mmCIF file of C-alpha atoms in Angstrom:
data_model
loop_
_atom_site.group_PDB
_atom_site.id
_atom_site.type_symbol
_atom_site.label_atom_id
_atom_site.label_comp_id
_atom_site.label_asym_id
_atom_site.label_seq_id
_atom_site.Cartn_x
_atom_site.Cartn_y
_atom_site.Cartn_z
ATOM 1 C CA MET A 1373 -6.589 -20.637 -11.608
ATOM 2 C CA ALA A 1374 -8.808 -17.713 -11.624
ATOM 3 C CA VAL A 1375 -11.090 -19.346 -9.107
ATOM 4 C CA VAL A 1376 -8.500 -20.206 -6.634
ATOM 5 C CA ALA A 1377 -6.745 -16.662 -6.764
ATOM 6 C CA ALA A 1378 -10.379 -14.719 -6.904
ATOM 7 C CA ARG A 1379 -11.421 -16.965 -3.675
ATOM 8 C CA ALA A 1380 -8.064 -16.126 -1.835
ATOM 9 C CA THR A 1381 -8.453 -12.662 -2.351
ATOM 10 C CA ARG A 1382 -12.276 -12.027 -1.900
ATOM 11 C CA LEU A 1383 -12.798 -11.931 2.017
ATOM 12 C CA PRO A 1384 -10.330 -8.762 2.219
ATOM 13 C CA ILE A 1385 -12.597 -6.923 -0.543
ATOM 14 C CA TYR A 1386 -15.944 -7.815 1.169
ATOM 15 C CA SER A 1387 -14.638 -7.033 4.577
ATOM 16 C CA SER A 1388 -13.949 -3.476 3.353
ATOM 17 C CA PHE A 1389 -17.710 -3.405 2.437
ATOM 18 C CA ALA A 1390 -18.754 -4.445 6.081
ATOM 19 C CA LYS A 1391 -20.582 -2.339 8.236
ATOM 20 C CA GLU A 1392 -21.274 -3.292 11.964
ATOM 21 C CA GLY A 1393 -20.848 -6.917 12.012
ATOM 22 C CA ASN A 1394 -22.922 -7.454 8.403
ATOM 23 C CA LEU A 1395 -19.970 -9.071 6.830
ATOM 24 C CA SER A 1396 -21.719 -12.665 6.728
ATOM 25 C CA ASP A 1397 -24.599 -11.017 4.743
ATOM 26 C CA LEU A 1398 -22.156 -9.697 2.250
ATOM 27 C CA PHE A 1399 -20.160 -12.788 1.949
ATOM 28 C CA ALA A 1400 -24.168 -14.940 1.139
ATOM 29 C CA LYS A 1401 -24.995 -12.171 -1.289
ATOM 30 C CA GLY A 1402 -21.534 -11.832 -2.999
ATOM 31 C CA GLU A 1403 -21.760 -15.700 -3.470
ATOM 32 C CA ALA A 1404 -24.977 -15.944 -4.432
ATOM 33 C CA ILE A 1405 -24.381 -13.324 -7.544
ATOM 34 C CA SER A 1406 -21.163 -15.188 -8.028
ATOM 35 C CA THR A 1407 -22.709 -18.655 -8.558
ATOM 36 C CA LEU A 1408 -25.627 -17.253 -10.843
ATOM 37 C CA PHE A 1409 -23.173 -15.695 -13.210
ATOM 38 C CA ASN A 1410 -20.726 -18.493 -13.216
ATOM 39 C CA VAL A 1411 -23.470 -20.659 -14.245
ATOM 40 C CA MET A 1412 -24.591 -18.022 -17.046
ATOM 41 C CA GLY A 1413 -20.869 -18.144 -18.099
ATOM 42 C CA ILE A 1414 -20.808 -21.641 -18.525
ATOM 43 C CA GLY A 1415 -24.104 -21.368 -20.428
ATOM 44 C CA ALA A 1416 -22.748 -18.627 -22.866
ATOM 45 C CA GLY A 1417 -19.268 -20.771 -22.864
ATOM 46 C CA ILE A 1418 -21.158 -24.116 -24.369
ATOM 47 C CA GLY A 1419 -23.319 -21.666 -26.682
ATOM 48 C CA LEU A 1420 -20.052 -20.343 -28.088
ATOM 49 C CA SER A 1421 -18.080 -23.606 -28.564
ATOM 50 C CA SER A 1422 -20.891 -24.929 -30.910
ATOM 51 C CA THR A 1423 -21.400 -21.945 -32.899
ATOM 52 C CA VAL A 1424 -18.608 -18.904 -33.508
ATOM 53 C CA CYS A 1425 -16.201 -20.617 -31.506
ATOM 54 C CA SER A 1426 -16.253 -24.107 -33.466
ATOM 55 C CA THR A 1427 -13.587 -23.121 -36.109
ATOM 56 C CA THR A 1428 -9.993 -22.168 -35.000
ATOM 57 C CA GLN A 1429 -10.701 -18.577 -36.456
ATOM 58 C CA GLY A 1430 -13.620 -18.187 -33.773
ATOM 59 C CA LYS A 1431 -11.595 -19.291 -31.064
ATOM 60 C CA LEU A 1432 -8.684 -17.145 -31.694
ATOM 61 C CA ILE A 1433 -10.937 -14.082 -31.618
ATOM 62 C CA ILE A 1434 -13.392 -14.698 -29.214
ATOM 63 C CA GLY A 1435 -10.949 -15.867 -26.899
ATOM 64 C CA PRO A 1436 -8.635 -12.987 -26.300
ATOM 65 C CA LEU A 1437 -11.666 -10.536 -26.466
ATOM 66 C CA LEU A 1438 -13.399 -12.284 -23.800
ATOM 67 C CA SER A 1439 -10.308 -12.001 -21.562
ATOM 68 C CA ALA A 1440 -9.685 -8.596 -22.233
ATOM 69 C CA VAL A 1441 -12.838 -8.116 -21.192
ATOM 70 C CA HIS A 1442 -12.734 -10.208 -18.026
ATOM 71 C CA ILE A 1443 -9.253 -7.898 -17.123
ATOM 72 C CA TRP A 1444 -11.719 -4.516 -17.492
ATOM 73 C CA GLY A 1445 -14.070 -6.208 -15.345
ATOM 74 C CA VAL A 1446 -11.463 -7.182 -12.589
ATOM 75 C CA VAL A 1447 -9.891 -3.756 -12.717
ATOM 76 C CA GLN A 1448 -12.961 -1.961 -12.444
ATOM 77 C CA GLU A 1449 -14.102 -4.210 -9.409
ATOM 78 C CA MET A 1450 -10.639 -3.132 -7.808
ATOM 79 C CA ARG A 1451 -10.873 0.686 -8.186
ATOM 80 C CA ALA A 1452 -14.614 0.299 -7.315
ATOM 81 C CA THR A 1453 -13.608 -0.966 -3.625
ATOM 82 C CA PRO A 1454 -12.576 1.112 -1.289
ATOM 83 C CA ILE A 1455 -9.809 -1.046 0.550
ATOM 84 C CA ASN A 1456 -8.451 0.985 3.617
ATOM 85 C CA THR A 1457 -5.660 -1.361 4.833
ATOM 86 C CA LEU A 1458 -2.227 0.317 4.306
ATOM 87 C CA ASN A 1459 0.187 -0.909 1.658
ATOM 88 C CA PRO A 1460 3.091 1.505 0.206
ATOM 89 C CA GLN A 1461 1.339 2.986 -2.513
ATOM 90 C CA ARG A 1462 -1.613 3.993 -0.465
ATOM 91 C CA THR A 1463 0.601 5.166 2.406
ATOM 92 C CA ALA A 1464 2.644 7.205 -0.146
ATOM 93 C CA MET A 1465 -0.197 9.086 -1.458
ATOM 94 C CA VAL A 1466 -2.030 9.793 1.640
ATOM 95 C CA VAL A 1467 1.505 11.559 2.727
ATOM 96 C CA ALA A 1468 1.728 13.143 -0.571
ATOM 97 C CA ASP A 1469 -1.610 14.673 0.135
ATOM 98 C CA PHE A 1470 -1.208 15.811 3.168
ATOM 99 C CA ILE A 1471 2.169 17.218 2.758
ATOM 100 C CA LYS A 1472 0.692 19.158 -0.704
ATOM 101 C CA SER A 1473 -2.867 20.273 0.864
ATOM 102 C CA GLY A 1474 -2.202 19.337 4.654
ATOM 103 C CA LYS A 1475 -5.813 17.284 4.178
ATOM 104 C CA VAL A 1476 -5.979 13.266 4.292
ATOM 105 C CA SER A 1477 -7.237 11.705 2.018
ATOM 106 C CA SER A 1478 -10.054 8.325 2.388
ATOM 107 C CA PRO A 1479 -9.882 5.170 0.647
ATOM 108 C CA ALA A 1480 -12.639 5.772 -1.176
ATOM 109 C CA GLU A 1481 -10.856 9.239 -2.726
ATOM 110 C CA LEU A 1482 -7.871 7.397 -3.247
ATOM 111 C CA ARG A 1483 -9.379 3.977 -5.119
ATOM 112 C CA TYR A 1484 -9.682 5.706 -8.548
ATOM 113 C CA ARG A 1485 -5.759 7.243 -8.480
ATOM 114 C CA GLU A 1486 -4.054 3.539 -7.430
ATOM 115 C CA ASP A 1487 -1.805 2.885 -10.181
ATOM 116 C CA LEU A 1488 -2.398 -1.187 -10.405
ATOM 117 C CA LEU A 1489 -0.135 -1.970 -13.542
ATOM 118 C CA PHE A 1490 3.049 -0.286 -11.490
ATOM 119 C CA PRO A 1491 2.269 -0.193 -7.583
ATOM 120 C CA ASN A 1492 5.887 0.249 -6.700
ATOM 121 C CA ARG A 1493 6.427 3.414 -8.898
ATOM 122 C CA LEU A 1494 7.920 6.071 -5.936
ATOM 123 C CA ILE A 1495 6.142 9.302 -5.187
ATOM 124 C CA GLU A 1496 8.346 12.305 -4.871
ATOM 125 C CA GLU A 1497 5.967 14.662 -2.612
ATOM 126 C CA ALA A 1498 6.113 11.525 -0.218
ATOM 127 C CA GLY A 1499 10.220 11.540 -0.049
ATOM 128 C CA SER A 1500 10.271 8.664 -2.898
ATOM 129 C CA VAL A 1501 10.723 6.149 -0.475
ATOM 130 C CA LYS A 1502 11.352 2.183 -1.233
ATOM 131 C CA VAL A 1503 10.411 -0.507 1.268
ATOM 132 C CA GLY A 1504 10.934 -4.165 1.927
ATOM 133 C CA GLN A 1505 14.325 -4.039 0.095
ATOM 134 C CA PRO A 1506 16.698 -6.934 1.391
ATOM 135 C CA PHE A 1507 18.538 -5.553 4.965
ATOM 136 C CA ARG A 1508 22.086 -5.978 3.453
ATOM 137 C CA ARG A 1509 21.858 -3.996 0.076
ATOM 138 C CA VAL A 1510 20.507 -1.052 2.330
ATOM 139 C CA LEU A 1511 22.151 -0.967 5.525
ATOM 140 C CA SER A 1512 25.534 -1.351 7.208
ATOM 141 C CA PRO A 1513 25.510 -2.758 10.912
ATOM 142 C CA ARG A 1514 27.486 0.745 11.733
ATOM 143 C CA LEU A 1515 24.733 2.673 10.090
ATOM 144 C CA VAL A 1516 22.080 0.641 12.012
ATOM 145 C CA GLU A 1517 23.343 1.978 15.136
ATOM 146 C CA GLU A 1518 23.599 5.445 13.958
ATOM 147 C CA LEU A 1519 20.010 5.295 12.568
ATOM 148 C CA ARG A 1520 18.534 3.838 15.747
ATOM 149 C CA SER A 1521 20.235 6.608 17.855
ATOM 150 C CA THR A 1522 18.208 9.012 15.203
ATOM 151 C CA PHE A 1523 14.860 7.311 15.472
ATOM 152 C CA PRO A 1524 14.856 6.202 19.250
ATOM 153 C CA ASN A 1525 12.107 3.950 20.096
ATOM 154 C CA GLU A 1526 11.286 3.858 16.425
ATOM 155 C CA LYS A 1527 9.817 0.364 14.568
ATOM 156 C CA PHE A 1528 11.609 1.753 11.276
ATOM 157 C CA LEU A 1529 14.777 2.470 10.318
ATOM 158 C CA LEU A 1530 15.397 5.043 7.687
ATOM 159 C CA THR A 1531 18.543 6.232 5.127
ATOM 160 C CA GLN A 1532 18.572 8.881 1.849
ATOM 161 C CA LYS A 1533 20.596 7.141 -0.624
ATOM 162 C CA SER A 1534 20.906 10.153 -3.932
ATOM 163 C CA ASP A 1535 17.005 11.072 -4.733
ATOM 164 C CA LYS A 1536 15.805 7.829 -2.990
ATOM 165 C CA ALA A 1537 14.760 6.820 0.674
ATOM 166 C CA TYR A 1538 15.047 3.059 1.668
ATOM 167 C CA MET A 1539 13.144 2.094 4.607
ATOM 168 C CA VAL A 1540 13.325 -0.842 6.653
ATOM 169 C CA LEU A 1541 10.630 -1.831 9.176
ATOM 170 C CA GLU A 1542 10.763 -4.149 12.321
ATOM 171 C CA GLN A 1543 9.343 -7.287 12.549
ATOM 172 C CA SER A 1544 6.086 -5.958 14.532
ATOM 173 C CA ALA A 1545 5.677 -3.073 12.761
ATOM 174 C CA THR A 1546 2.110 -1.532 11.811
ATOM 175 C CA GLY A 1547 0.590 1.280 9.742
ATOM 176 C CA GLU A 1548 1.287 3.873 12.155
ATOM 177 C CA ASP A 1549 4.794 2.780 12.306
ATOM 178 C CA ALA A 1550 4.862 3.200 8.472
ATOM 179 C CA LEU A 1551 3.050 6.480 8.589
ATOM 180 C CA ARG A 1552 5.694 8.047 10.847
ATOM 181 C CA GLY A 1553 8.347 6.639 8.768
ATOM 182 C CA TRP A 1554 7.098 8.146 5.709
ATOM 183 C CA LEU A 1555 6.373 11.114 7.026
ATOM 184 C CA VAL A 1556 10.165 11.871 7.816
ATOM 185 C CA ALA A 1557 11.353 10.885 4.211
ATOM 186 C CA ALA A 1558 8.880 13.520 3.120
ATOM 187 C CA PHE A 1559 9.976 16.202 5.505
ATOM 188 C CA ALA A 1560 13.753 15.280 4.845
ATOM 189 C CA SER A 1561 12.945 15.260 1.063
ATOM 190 C CA GLU A 1562 11.348 18.835 1.029
ATOM 191 C CA MET A 1563 13.739 20.029 3.522
ATOM 192 C CA GLU A 1564 16.691 18.950 1.128
ATOM 193 C CA ARG A 1565 15.032 20.815 -1.992
ATOM 194 C CA SER A 1566 14.886 24.108 0.132
ATOM 195 C CA GLY A 1567 18.579 23.645 0.931
ATOM 196 C CA ALA A 1568 18.212 23.117 4.648
ATOM 197 C CA GLY A 1569 21.644 21.243 5.479
ATOM 198 C CA PRO A 1570 23.666 18.461 5.618
ATOM 199 C CA ARG A 1571 21.820 15.178 5.338
ATOM 200 C CA ASP A 1572 22.332 14.264 8.975
ATOM 201 C CA THR A 1573 20.876 17.138 10.295
ATOM 202 C CA VAL A 1574 17.673 17.710 7.940
ATOM 203 C CA LEU A 1575 17.055 13.785 9.001
ATOM 204 C CA ASN A 1576 16.978 15.173 12.589
ATOM 205 C CA ASP A 1577 14.829 17.925 11.720
ATOM 206 C CA ALA A 1578 12.481 16.108 10.137
ATOM 207 C CA TYR A 1579 12.093 13.394 12.765
ATOM 208 C CA GLN A 1580 11.337 16.573 15.069
ATOM 209 C CA LYS A 1581 8.588 17.802 12.583
ATOM 210 C CA MET A 1582 7.151 14.505 12.297
ATOM 211 C CA GLU A 1583 6.966 14.169 16.365
ATOM 212 C CA SER A 1584 5.034 17.546 16.046
ATOM 213 C CA VAL A 1585 2.353 16.748 13.610
ATOM 214 C CA PHE A 1586 1.946 13.215 13.820
ATOM 215 C CA PRO A 1587 -0.818 12.861 16.617
ATOM 216 C CA MET A 1588 -3.088 15.200 14.490
ATOM 217 C CA PHE A 1589 -2.013 13.229 11.527
ATOM 218 C CA VAL A 1590 -2.929 9.993 12.638
ATOM 219 C CA SER A 1591 -6.166 11.273 14.442
ATOM 220 C CA GLU A 1592 -7.226 12.491 10.844
ATOM 221 C CA VAL A 1593 -6.334 9.172 9.135
ATOM 222 C CA LYS A 1594 -8.275 6.821 11.596
ATOM 223 C CA SER A 1595 -11.089 9.327 11.335
ATOM 224 C CA ARG A 1596 -11.243 9.420 7.217
ATOM 225 C CA GLY A 1597 -11.542 5.658 7.769
ATOM 226 C CA TRP A 1598 -8.066 4.108 7.271
ATOM 227 C CA TYR A 1599 -6.481 0.796 9.450
ATOM 228 C CA THR A 1600 -3.636 1.725 10.992
ATOM 229 C CA GLY A 1601 -3.348 -1.905 12.786
ATOM 230 C CA GLN A 1602 -1.703 -3.320 9.646
ATOM 231 C CA PHE A 1603 1.067 -2.513 7.198
ATOM 232 C CA LEU A 1604 0.558 -4.923 3.817
ATOM 233 C CA ASP A 1605 4.457 -4.479 2.194
ATOM 234 C CA GLY A 1606 4.274 -7.569 0.329
ATOM 235 C CA ASN A 1607 7.756 -9.450 0.921
ATOM 236 C CA HIS A 1608 7.635 -8.698 4.931
ATOM 237 C CA SER A 1609 11.820 -8.353 4.462
ATOM 238 C CA ARG A 1610 11.696 -6.644 7.809
ATOM 239 C CA ILE A 1611 14.322 -6.284 10.523
ATOM 240 C CA ALA A 1612 14.342 -8.086 14.080
ATOM 241 C CA TYR A 1613 17.182 -6.799 16.759
ATOM 242 C CA ALA A 1614 18.409 -9.553 19.343
ATOM 243 C CA LYS A 1615 17.110 -9.035 22.728
ATOM 244 C CA SER A 1616 19.141 -7.629 25.370
ATOM 245 C CA GLU A 1617 19.717 -10.058 28.165
#
């Protein structure tokens, strides 16, 4: 199970290290190292099974210990890998840093700040956005029409409920679309905290503010090494509009 899971996710990790099309070199060397340590692991396992792990007590001690070391190693590997694709947590962190300091963090700067255990935690400075929720739980048909007029020609719908913002993405939405929605949510949250007015007015004002800063923002995002052509939202709970005749 561990080998299958590793092989299914290894290529994107290798891709994050690729420079100037040398992915094949990285993959070959990575697989060689993996094979070497697999052989060493099998040898160590055979040695342990005939010595320390020959008793039940030994198995109960060594098994959890090696599992803990394995998990620790995987966590360190994930933290050391600067993955440049946008997911909800990375997008929220990029937007939060931009709102607080006016600067965009690079994948290398964010890798040690990612929460691997609770990746869905909300970040208040980025608008406390929840994305990928079932559509019927978030929006009513009447609200959809209202939001489509508020965000014309956008591939996201955004509504605020209590202290959270719920965003629904259109089927073809990319990382740029997600960044636009997150910026609107962050600006709206900031305006609401300052008492800028009713929620409808705040959303409109936040959208206008996003439009004014987005060209500069997305240019900086790309220059810092982020790939904005795709957005990894996990469950793919997105909206599709019927085409008009």
